Coordinates of C-alpha atoms in Angstrom, one line a residue:
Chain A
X1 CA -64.1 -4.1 -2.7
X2 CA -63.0 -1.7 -0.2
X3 CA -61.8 -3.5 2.0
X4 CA -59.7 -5.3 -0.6
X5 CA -58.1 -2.0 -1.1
X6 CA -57.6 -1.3 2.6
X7 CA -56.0 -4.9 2.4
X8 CA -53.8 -3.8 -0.5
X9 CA -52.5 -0.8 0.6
X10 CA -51.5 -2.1 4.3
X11 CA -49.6 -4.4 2.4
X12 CA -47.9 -1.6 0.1
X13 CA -47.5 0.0 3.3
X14 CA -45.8 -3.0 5.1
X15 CA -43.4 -3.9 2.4
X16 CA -42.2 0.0 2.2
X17 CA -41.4 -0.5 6.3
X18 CA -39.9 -4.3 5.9
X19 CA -37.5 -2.3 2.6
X20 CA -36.7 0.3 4.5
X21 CA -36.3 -1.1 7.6
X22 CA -33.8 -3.8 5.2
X23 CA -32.2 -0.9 4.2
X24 CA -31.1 0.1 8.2
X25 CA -30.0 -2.9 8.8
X26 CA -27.6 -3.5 5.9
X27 CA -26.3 -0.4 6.1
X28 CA -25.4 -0.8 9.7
X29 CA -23.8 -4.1 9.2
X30 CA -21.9 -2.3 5.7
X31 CA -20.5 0.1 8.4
X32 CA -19.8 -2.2 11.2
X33 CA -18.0 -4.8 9.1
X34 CA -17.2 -4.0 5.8
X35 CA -16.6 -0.2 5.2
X36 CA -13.4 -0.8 7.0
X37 CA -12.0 -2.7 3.5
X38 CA -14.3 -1.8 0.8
X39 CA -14.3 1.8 2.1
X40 CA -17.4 4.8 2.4
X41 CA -17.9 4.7 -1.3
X42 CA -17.1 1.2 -1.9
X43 CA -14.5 2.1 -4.1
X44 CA -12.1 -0.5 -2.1
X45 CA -8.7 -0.1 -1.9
X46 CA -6.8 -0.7 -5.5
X47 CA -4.8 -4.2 -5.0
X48 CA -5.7 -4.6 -1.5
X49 CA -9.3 -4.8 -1.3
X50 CA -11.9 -5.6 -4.0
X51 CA -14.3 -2.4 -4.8
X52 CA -18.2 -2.8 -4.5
X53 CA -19.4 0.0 -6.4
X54 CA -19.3 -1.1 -10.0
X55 CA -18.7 -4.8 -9.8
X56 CA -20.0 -7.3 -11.8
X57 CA -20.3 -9.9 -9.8
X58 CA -22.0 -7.7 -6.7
X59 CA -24.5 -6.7 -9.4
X60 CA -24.8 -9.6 -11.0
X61 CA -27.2 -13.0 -10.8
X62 CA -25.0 -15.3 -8.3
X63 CA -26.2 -14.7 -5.2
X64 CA -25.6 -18.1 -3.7
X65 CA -21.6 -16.7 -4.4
X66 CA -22.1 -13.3 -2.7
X67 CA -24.0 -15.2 0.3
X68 CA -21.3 -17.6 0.4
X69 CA -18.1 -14.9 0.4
X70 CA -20.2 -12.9 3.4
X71 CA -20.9 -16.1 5.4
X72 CA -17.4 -17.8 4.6
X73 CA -15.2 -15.3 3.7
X74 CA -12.9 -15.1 0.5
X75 CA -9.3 -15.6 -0.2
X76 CA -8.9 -16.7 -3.4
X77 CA -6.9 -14.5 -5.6
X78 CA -9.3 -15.2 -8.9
X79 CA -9.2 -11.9 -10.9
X80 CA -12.2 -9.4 -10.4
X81 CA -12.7 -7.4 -13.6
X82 CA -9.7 -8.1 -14.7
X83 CA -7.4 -7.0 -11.3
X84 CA -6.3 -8.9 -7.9
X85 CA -6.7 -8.1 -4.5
X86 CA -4.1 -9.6 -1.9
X87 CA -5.9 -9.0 1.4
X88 CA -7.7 -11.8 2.7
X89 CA -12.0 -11.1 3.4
X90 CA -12.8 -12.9 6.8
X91 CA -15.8 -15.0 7.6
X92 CA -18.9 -13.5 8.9
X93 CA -20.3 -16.5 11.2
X94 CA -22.4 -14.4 13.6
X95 CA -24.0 -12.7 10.8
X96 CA -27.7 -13.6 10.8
X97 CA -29.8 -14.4 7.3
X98 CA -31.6 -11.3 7.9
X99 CA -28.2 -9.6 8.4
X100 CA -26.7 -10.8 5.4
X101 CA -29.7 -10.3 3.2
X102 CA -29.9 -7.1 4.2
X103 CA -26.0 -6.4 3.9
X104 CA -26.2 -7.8 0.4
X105 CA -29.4 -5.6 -0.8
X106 CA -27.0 -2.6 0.2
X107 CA -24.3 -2.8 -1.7
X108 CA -26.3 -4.2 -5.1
X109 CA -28.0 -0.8 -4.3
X110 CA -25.7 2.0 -3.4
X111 CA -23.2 4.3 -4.9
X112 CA -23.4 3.3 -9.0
X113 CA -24.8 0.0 -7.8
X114 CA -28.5 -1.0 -9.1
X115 CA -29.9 -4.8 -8.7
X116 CA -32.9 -6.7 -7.3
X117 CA -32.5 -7.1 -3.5
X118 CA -31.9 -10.4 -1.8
X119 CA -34.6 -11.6 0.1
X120 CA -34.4 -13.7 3.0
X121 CA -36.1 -16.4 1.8
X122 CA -33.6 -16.9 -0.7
X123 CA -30.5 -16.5 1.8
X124 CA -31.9 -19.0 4.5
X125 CA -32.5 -21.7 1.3
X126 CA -29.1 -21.0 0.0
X127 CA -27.1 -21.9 3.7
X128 CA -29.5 -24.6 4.4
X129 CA -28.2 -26.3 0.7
X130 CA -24.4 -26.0 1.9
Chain B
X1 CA -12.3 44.1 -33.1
X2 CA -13.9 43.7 -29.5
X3 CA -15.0 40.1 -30.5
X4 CA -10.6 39.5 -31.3
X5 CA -10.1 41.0 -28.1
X6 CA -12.1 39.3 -26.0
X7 CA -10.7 35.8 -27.6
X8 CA -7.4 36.7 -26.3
X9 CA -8.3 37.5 -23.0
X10 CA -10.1 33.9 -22.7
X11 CA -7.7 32.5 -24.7
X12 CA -4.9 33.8 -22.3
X13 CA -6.9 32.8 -19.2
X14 CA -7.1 29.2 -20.4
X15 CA -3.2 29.0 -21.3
X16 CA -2.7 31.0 -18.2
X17 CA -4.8 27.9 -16.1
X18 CA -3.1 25.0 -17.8
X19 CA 0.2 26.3 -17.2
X20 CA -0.5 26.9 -13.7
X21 CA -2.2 23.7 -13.3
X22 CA 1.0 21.9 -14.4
X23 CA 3.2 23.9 -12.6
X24 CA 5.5 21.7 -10.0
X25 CA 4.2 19.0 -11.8
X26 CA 0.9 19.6 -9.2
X27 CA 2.9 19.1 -6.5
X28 CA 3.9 21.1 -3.1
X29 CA 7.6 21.5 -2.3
X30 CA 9.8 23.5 -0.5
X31 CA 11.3 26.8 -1.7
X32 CA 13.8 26.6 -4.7
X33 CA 12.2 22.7 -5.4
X34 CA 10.8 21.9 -8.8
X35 CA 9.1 18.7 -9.9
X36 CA 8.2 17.9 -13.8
X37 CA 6.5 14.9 -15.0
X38 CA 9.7 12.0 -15.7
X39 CA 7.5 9.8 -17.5
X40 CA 3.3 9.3 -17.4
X41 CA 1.6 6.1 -17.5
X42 CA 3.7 3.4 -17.5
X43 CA 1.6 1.0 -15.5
X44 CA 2.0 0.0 -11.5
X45 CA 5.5 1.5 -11.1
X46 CA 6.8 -0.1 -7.7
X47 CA 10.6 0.3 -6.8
X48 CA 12.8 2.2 -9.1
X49 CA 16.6 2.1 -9.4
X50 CA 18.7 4.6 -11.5
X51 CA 22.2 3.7 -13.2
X52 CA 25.4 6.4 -12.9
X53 CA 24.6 7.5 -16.3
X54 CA 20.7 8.3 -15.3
X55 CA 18.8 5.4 -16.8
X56 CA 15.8 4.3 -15.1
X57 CA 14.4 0.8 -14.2
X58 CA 10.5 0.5 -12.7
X59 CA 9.4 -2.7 -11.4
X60 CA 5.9 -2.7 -12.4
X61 CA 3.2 -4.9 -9.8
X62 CA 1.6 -6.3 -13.2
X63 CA 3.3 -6.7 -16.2
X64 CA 1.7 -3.6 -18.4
X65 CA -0.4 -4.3 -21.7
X66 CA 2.3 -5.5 -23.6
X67 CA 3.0 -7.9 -21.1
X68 CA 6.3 -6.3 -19.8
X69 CA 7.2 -5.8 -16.0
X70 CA 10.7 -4.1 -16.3
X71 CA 10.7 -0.6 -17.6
X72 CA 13.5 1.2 -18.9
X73 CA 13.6 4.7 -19.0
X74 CA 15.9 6.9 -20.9
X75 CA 16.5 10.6 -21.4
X76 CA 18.2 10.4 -24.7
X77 CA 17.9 14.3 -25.2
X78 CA 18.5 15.7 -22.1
X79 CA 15.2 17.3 -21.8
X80 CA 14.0 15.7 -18.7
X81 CA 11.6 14.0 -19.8
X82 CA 11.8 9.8 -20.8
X83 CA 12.2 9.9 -24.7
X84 CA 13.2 6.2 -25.0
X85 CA 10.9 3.4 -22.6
X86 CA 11.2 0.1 -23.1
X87 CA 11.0 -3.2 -21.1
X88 CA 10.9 -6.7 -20.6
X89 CA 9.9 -9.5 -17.9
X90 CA 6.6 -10.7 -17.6
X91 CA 6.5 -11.2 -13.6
X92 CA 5.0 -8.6 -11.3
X93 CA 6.7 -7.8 -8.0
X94 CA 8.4 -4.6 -6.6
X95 CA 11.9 -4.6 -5.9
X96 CA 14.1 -3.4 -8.2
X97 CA 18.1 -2.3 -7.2
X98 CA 21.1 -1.5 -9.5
X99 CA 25.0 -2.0 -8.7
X100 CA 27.2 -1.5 -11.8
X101 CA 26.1 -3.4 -14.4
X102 CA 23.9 -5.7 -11.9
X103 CA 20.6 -5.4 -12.1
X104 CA 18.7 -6.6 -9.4
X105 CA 14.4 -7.2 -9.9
X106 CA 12.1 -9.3 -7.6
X107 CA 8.9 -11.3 -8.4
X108 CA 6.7 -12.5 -5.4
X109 CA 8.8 -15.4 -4.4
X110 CA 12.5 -14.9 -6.0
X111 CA 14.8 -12.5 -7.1
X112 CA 16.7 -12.3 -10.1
X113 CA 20.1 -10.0 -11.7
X114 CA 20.4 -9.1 -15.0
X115 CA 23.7 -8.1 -16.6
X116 CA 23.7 -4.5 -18.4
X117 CA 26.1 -3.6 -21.2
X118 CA 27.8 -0.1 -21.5
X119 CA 25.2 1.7 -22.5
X120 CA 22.6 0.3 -19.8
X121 CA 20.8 -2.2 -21.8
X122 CA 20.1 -5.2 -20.7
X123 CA 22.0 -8.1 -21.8
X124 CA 20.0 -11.2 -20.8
X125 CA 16.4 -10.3 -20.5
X126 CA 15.2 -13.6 -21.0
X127 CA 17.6 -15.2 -19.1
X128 CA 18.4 -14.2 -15.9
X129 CA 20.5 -15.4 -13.1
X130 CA 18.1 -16.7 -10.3
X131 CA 19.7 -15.4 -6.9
X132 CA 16.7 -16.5 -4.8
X133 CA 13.7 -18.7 -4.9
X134 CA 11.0 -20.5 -3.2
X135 CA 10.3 -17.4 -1.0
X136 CA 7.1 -17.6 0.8
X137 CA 4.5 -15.5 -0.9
X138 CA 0.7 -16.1 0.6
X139 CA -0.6 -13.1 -0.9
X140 CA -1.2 -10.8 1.9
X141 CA 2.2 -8.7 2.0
X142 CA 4.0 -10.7 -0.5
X143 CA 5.8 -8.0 -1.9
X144 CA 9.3 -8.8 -1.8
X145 CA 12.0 -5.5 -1.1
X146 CA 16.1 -5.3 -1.9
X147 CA 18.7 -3.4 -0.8
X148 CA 22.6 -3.7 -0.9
X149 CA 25.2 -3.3 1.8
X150 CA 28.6 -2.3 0.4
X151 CA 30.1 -5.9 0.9
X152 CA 27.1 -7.0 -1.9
X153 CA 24.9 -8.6 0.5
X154 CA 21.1 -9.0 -0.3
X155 CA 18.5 -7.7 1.8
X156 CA 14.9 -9.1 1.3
X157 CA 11.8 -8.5 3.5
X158 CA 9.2 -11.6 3.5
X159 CA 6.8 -10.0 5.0
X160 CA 3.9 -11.7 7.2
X161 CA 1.0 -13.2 5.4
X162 CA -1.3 -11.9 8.0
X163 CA -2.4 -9.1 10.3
X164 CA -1.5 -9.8 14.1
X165 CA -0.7 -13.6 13.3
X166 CA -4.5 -14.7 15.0
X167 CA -5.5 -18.3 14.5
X168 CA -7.7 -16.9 11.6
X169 CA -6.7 -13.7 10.3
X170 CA -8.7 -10.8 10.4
X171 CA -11.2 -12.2 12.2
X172 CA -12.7 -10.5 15.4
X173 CA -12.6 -12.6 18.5
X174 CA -9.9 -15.1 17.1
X175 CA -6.6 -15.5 19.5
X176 CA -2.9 -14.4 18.4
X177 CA -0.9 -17.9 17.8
X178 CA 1.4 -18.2 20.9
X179 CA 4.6 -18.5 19.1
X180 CA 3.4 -16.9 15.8
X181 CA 4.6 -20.0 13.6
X182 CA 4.3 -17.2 10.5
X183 CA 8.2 -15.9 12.1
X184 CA 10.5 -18.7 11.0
X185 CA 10.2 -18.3 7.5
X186 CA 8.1 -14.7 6.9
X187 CA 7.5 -11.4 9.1
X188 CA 11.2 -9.9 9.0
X189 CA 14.5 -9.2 6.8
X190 CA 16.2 -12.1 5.4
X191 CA 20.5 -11.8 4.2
X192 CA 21.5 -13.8 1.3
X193 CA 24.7 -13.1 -1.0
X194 CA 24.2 -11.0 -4.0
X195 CA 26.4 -12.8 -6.4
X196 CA 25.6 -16.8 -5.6
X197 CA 22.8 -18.5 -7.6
X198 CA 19.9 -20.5 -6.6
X199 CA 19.3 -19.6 -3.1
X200 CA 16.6 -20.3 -0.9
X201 CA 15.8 -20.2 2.6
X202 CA 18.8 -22.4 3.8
X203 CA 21.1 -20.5 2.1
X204 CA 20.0 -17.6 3.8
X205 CA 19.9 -16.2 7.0
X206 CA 17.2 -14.2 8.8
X207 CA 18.6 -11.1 9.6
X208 CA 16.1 -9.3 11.4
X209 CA 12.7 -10.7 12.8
X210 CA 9.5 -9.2 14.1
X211 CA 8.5 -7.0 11.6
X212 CA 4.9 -7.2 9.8
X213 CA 5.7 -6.0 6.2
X214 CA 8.9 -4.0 4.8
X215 CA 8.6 -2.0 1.8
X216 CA 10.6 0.2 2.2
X217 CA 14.5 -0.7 3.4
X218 CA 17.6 1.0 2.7
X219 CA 21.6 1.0 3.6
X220 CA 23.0 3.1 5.9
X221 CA 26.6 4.1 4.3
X222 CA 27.5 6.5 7.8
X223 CA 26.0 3.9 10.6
X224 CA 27.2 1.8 8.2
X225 CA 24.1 -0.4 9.1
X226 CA 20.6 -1.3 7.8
X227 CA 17.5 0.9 8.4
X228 CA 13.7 -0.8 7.5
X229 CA 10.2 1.1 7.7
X230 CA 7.5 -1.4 8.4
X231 CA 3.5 -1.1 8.3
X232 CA 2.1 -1.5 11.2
X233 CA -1.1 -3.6 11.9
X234 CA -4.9 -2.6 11.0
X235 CA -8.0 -2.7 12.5
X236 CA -8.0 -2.5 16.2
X237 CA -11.3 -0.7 16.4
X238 CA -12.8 -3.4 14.1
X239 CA -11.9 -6.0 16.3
X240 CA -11.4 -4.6 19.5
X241 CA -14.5 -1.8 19.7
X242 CA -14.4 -1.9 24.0
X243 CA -10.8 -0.8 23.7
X244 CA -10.4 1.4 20.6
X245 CA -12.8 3.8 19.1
X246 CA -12.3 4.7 15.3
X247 CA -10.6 7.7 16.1
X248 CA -7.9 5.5 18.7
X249 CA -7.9 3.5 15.4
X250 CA -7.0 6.2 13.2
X251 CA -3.6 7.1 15.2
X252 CA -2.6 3.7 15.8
X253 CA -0.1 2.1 15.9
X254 CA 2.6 4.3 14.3
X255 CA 4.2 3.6 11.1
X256 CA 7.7 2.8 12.5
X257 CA 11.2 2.6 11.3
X258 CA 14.1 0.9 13.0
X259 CA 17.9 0.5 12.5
X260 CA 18.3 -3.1 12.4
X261 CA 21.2 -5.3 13.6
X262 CA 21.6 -9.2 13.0
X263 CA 19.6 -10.8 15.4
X264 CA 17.3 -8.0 16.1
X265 CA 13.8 -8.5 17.1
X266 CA 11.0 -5.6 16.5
X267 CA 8.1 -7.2 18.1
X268 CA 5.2 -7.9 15.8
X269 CA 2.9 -9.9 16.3
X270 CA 2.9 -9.7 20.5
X271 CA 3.8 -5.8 20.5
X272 CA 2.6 -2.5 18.5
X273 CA 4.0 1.3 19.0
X274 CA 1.8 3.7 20.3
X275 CA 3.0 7.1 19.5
X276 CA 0.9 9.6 21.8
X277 CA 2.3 7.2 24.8
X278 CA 5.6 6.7 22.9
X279 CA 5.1 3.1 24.5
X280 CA 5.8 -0.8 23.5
X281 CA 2.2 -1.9 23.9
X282 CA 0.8 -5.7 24.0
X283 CA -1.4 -6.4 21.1
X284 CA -5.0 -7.1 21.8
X285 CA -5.0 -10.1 20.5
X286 CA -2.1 -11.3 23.2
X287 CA -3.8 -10.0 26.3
X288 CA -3.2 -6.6 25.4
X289 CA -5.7 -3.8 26.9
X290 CA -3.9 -0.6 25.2
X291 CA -2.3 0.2 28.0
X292 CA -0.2 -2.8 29.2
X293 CA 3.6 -2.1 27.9
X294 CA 5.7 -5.5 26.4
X295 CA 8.3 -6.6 24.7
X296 CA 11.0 -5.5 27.1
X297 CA 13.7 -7.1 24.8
X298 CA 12.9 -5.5 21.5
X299 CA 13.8 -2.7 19.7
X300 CA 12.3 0.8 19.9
X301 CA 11.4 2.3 16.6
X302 CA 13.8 5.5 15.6
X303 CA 11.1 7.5 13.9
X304 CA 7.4 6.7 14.5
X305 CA 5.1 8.2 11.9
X306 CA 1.5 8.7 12.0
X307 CA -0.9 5.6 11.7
X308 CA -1.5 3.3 8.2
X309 CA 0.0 5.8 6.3
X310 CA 2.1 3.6 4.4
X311 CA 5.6 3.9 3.7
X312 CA 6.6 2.4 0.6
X313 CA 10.6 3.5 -0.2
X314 CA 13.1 4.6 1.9
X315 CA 16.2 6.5 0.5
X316 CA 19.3 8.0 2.1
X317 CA 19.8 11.4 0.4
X318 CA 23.8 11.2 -1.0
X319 CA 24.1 14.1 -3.4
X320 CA 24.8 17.6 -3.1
X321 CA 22.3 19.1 -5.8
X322 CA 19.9 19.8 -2.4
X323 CA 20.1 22.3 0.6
X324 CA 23.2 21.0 2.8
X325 CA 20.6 20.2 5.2
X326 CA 19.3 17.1 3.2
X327 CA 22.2 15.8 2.7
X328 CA 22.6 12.3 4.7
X329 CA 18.9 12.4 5.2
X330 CA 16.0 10.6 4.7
X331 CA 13.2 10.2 2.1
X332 CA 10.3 8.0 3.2
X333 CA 7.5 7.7 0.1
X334 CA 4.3 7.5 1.8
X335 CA 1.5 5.2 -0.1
X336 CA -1.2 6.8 1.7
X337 CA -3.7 5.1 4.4
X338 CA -6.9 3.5 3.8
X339 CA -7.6 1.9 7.2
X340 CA -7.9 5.0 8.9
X341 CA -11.8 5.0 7.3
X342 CA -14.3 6.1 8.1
X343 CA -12.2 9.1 8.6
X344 CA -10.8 10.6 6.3
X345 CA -7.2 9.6 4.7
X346 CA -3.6 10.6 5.2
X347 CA -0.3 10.6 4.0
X348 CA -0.3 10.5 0.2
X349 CA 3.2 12.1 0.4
X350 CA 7.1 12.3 0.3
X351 CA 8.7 12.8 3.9
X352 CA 11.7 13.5 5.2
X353 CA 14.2 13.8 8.4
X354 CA 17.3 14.9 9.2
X355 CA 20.1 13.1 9.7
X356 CA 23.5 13.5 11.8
X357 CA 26.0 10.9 12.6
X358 CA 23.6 7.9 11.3
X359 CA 20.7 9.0 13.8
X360 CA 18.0 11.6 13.4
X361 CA 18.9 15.3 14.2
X362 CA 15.6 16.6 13.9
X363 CA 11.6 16.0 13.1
X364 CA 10.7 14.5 10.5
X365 CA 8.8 16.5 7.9
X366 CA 6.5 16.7 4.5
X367 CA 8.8 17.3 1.9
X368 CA 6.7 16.6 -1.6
X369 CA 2.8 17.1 -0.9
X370 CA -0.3 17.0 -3.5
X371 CA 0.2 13.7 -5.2
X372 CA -3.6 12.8 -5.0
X373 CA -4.1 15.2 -7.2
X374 CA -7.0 17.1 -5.2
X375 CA -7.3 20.8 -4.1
X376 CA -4.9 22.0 -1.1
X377 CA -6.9 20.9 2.1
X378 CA -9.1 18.1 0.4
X379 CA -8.7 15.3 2.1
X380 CA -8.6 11.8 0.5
X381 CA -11.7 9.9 1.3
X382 CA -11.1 7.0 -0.6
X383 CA -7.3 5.5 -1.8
X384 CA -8.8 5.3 -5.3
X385 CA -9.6 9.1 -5.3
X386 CA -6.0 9.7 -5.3
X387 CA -4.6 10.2 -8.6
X388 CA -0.7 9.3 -7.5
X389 CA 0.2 6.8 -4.6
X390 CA 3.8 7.4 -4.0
X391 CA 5.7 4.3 -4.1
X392 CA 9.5 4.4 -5.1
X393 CA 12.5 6.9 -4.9
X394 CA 15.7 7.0 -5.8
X395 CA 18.6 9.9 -6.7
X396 CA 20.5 10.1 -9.7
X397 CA 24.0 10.4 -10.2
X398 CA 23.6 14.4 -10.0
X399 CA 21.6 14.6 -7.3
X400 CA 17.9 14.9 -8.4
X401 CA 15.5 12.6 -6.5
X402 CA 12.6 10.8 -8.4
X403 CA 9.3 9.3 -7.3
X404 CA 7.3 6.7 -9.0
X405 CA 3.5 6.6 -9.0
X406 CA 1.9 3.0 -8.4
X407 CA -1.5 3.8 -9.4
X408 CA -1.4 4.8 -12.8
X409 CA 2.4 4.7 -13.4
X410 CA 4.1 8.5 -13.3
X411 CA 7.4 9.5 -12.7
X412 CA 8.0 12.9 -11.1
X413 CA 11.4 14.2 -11.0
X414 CA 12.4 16.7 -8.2
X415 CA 15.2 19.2 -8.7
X416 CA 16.4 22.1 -6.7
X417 CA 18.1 25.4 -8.3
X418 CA 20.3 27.4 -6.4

């Protein structure tokens, strides 16, 4: 019994490091490679760039899109709640899964932003389908 | 009795706030200016041209909710305030010019004159002459600019549907195209003729090349020549961290203007302007280092401004309602940056310089400051913090200058009392 709580709470213990240490990562990869566009408070840049904080779709259950738009950019002039944004997102081909998993946790979670993370798993399934 | 009293003192301090709040409209001028709000919340007011008799016309980026792109302001009572708005057109786009009763407006890929009657109303709103078409518009800097020389020539910017012209824009590592193929039909100032119909790109010539995105253009009436401000490239610190650190990034390149002739060449893609060196400077992306100088045969900018800062309108001041010192000058409306993150952003403002002869006599200067709205000293973190983005100018008949807003759509009108 007690050792199945030792067990338990190493566990507990590991998945705070592997969130937090998630949390690092995307954040350094938001600052590296995206802040530049969807700016500090990932409010974007009204007609140029498409905000973060409060978007549907970054909040929302297609993650294979977000995954794909990191990974392979996105030029596609489609309306984002309701208004366009002309500049054109580049691809992200270096970008490990870890990195974009990470990268995509962060900005379902900061500023207004509040949604389940992405998990690796899911993100190294998702490019192996394409 | 003390309960009354002490109403009116709140009651004063609130009137007293509002008023002061409102005063100049909220924005900064120079002594003896005064701004009032024109018109409020018209929708993404671009380019704005103003008839002899002082009505207005806004070019809207997106046609507003009742699916009109063309507004028309009037100041039936003389207040100075827009008492009659209506509109028309259901394309977005952002040039708008006015000769007579020739109307000029621009979509992303053509422009088109309407005819106004007497009283400026528009004759044919849903029938307009098509002067141009099949421009290229690829999104990124589609915007298409006009401006008139005295003979009734066009001027229209196609600007370049890319950054630096790499093989794939905007992405780090990825070579500039050696020649940029965007040049023959994008990146400068094409000339057409005003009047003719159904132009495209055969029928007109490119009058100026070189030059990443124009908003902002206007005719020189004492060079008797055409002057262009163009927005200079992003992200070398993104792309290039060995050779530019974010703060290198914030103050370059400069936001340059140019007095162009036909056949004039300002350099972009191969070349940017560094202002601290006041040097021609290879772009990374062609070998460049930030140091190496180019394009030997090019033009130098006239003015360079500070980095990204964005200038939307330029306007040769005509009238005499302002200080003799204005007069001939310039007016530059600047957008405001956002690639100067993660510092902080510049240059939500109306500048201006000097002007002698058809060349600069002095600096240039902030003329109209406060536009984003926040406390004195605040700086924008974030475009969408601002509450204005100053986008278009232009001077009535009497002298007054107005400046549209292309974030939520106000029209400040600046007037000077001697």
């Amino acid at each position: 019994m007690r050792k199945k709580l030792f067990m338990c709470l190493l566990l507990l213990v590991g998945v705070y490091f592997a969130q937090a240490q998630n949390g690092i990562i995307g954040e350094k990869v938001y600052k590296t490679k995206c802040l530049v566009c969807h700016q500090a408070d990932g409010g974007g840049v009204p007609n140029l760039n498409a905000p973060l904080d409060g978007a549907t779709n970054v909040v929302g259950s297609d993650i294979a899109r977000l995954v794909k738009i990191i990974r392979y950019g996105y030029n596609e002039r489609v309306a984002l709640d309701g208004y366009y944004y002309s500049n054109a997102m580049p691809a992200n081909p270096a970008l490990t899964s870890t990195e974009i998993a990470a990268v995509l946790s962060y900005i379902r979670n900061s500023w207004s932003n509040k949604a389940p993370s992405v998990t690796l798993a899911q993100v190294q399934k998702l490019l192996k389908k394409k | 009795m003390k309960k009354q009293l002490l109403l009116m003192v709140f009651g004063c301090i609130v009137g007293l706030s509002v008023v002061h709040a409102q005063e100049n409209a909220g924005l900064k001028l120079p002594a003896g200016f005064k701004a009032h709000l024109f018109a409020e919340n018209i929708g993404q007011a671009r380019h704005i041209a103003i008839t002899q008799s002082g009505v207005i016309f806004a070019k809207l980026n997106y046609p507003n909710k009742d699916g009109k792109s063309i507004i028309r302001l009037e100041d039936k009572d003389k207040d100075g305030v827009a008492d009659n708005i209506t509109g028309w057109a259901n394309y977005g786009g952002t040039g708008i010019y006015v000769r007579g009763d020739n109307l000029y407006a621009s979509s992303d890929d053509a422009v088109y004159q309407y005819k106004l009657d007497a009283k400026d109303e528009v004759l044919n709103a849903s029938a307009p002459n098509t002067i141009i078409k099949g421009l290229l518009s690829r999104r990124q800097h589609a915007s298409k600019s006009i401006t008139l020389d005295p003979k009734g020539n066009i001027y229209v910017n196609i600007g370049a549907y890319s950054n630096a012209c790499q093989e794939k824009d905007r992405t780090p590592g990825s070579k500039g195209m050696m020649p940029c193929p965007i040049l023959d039909s994008a990146g400068g100032v094409w000339k057409f003729d005003g009047l003719k119909t159904n132009q495209t790109y055969v029928d007109g010539k490119r009058y100026a090349t070189g030059l990443r995105n124009v908003i902002g253009l206007d005719w020189n009436t004492t060079s008797n020549s055409l002057f262009v401000t163009q927005h200079g490239r992003d992200q070398l610190n993104s792309f290039f961290p060995a050779l530019y650190t974010n703060e290198q990034n914030a103050e370059l390149p400069g936001e340059t203007m140019y007095e162009v002739k036909e056949g004039d060449d300002c350099g972009w893609p191969y070349i940017y302007y560094d202002p601290m060196q006041k040097k021609k400077i290879i772009s990374p992306e062609y070998g460049g280092d930030g140091k190496k100088e180019g394009g030997n045969n090019v033009l130098d900018p006239i003015v360079a401004f500070p980095a990204h800062m964005a200038p939307m309108s330029l306007l040769f001041y005509k009238g005499d309602q302002f200080p003799a010192k204005y007069k001939d000058g310039a007016f530059i409306a600047f957008h405001g940056s956002w690639n100067r993150a993660p510092l902080p952003q510049e240059g939500y403002f109306v500048a201006f310089i000097p002007f002698k002869g058809g060349k600069p006599s002095g600096d240039w200067e902030i003329f109209a400051n406060g536009f984003s709205g926040l406390p004195a000293d605040t700086k924008v973190v974030n475009p969408r913090n601002a509450k204005a983005r100053p986008c278009g100018l232009a001077e009535s008949a009497d002298g007054a200058l107005y400046v549209s807003d292309d974030s939520k759509g106000a029209i400040f009108k600046i007037t000077f009392n001697k």
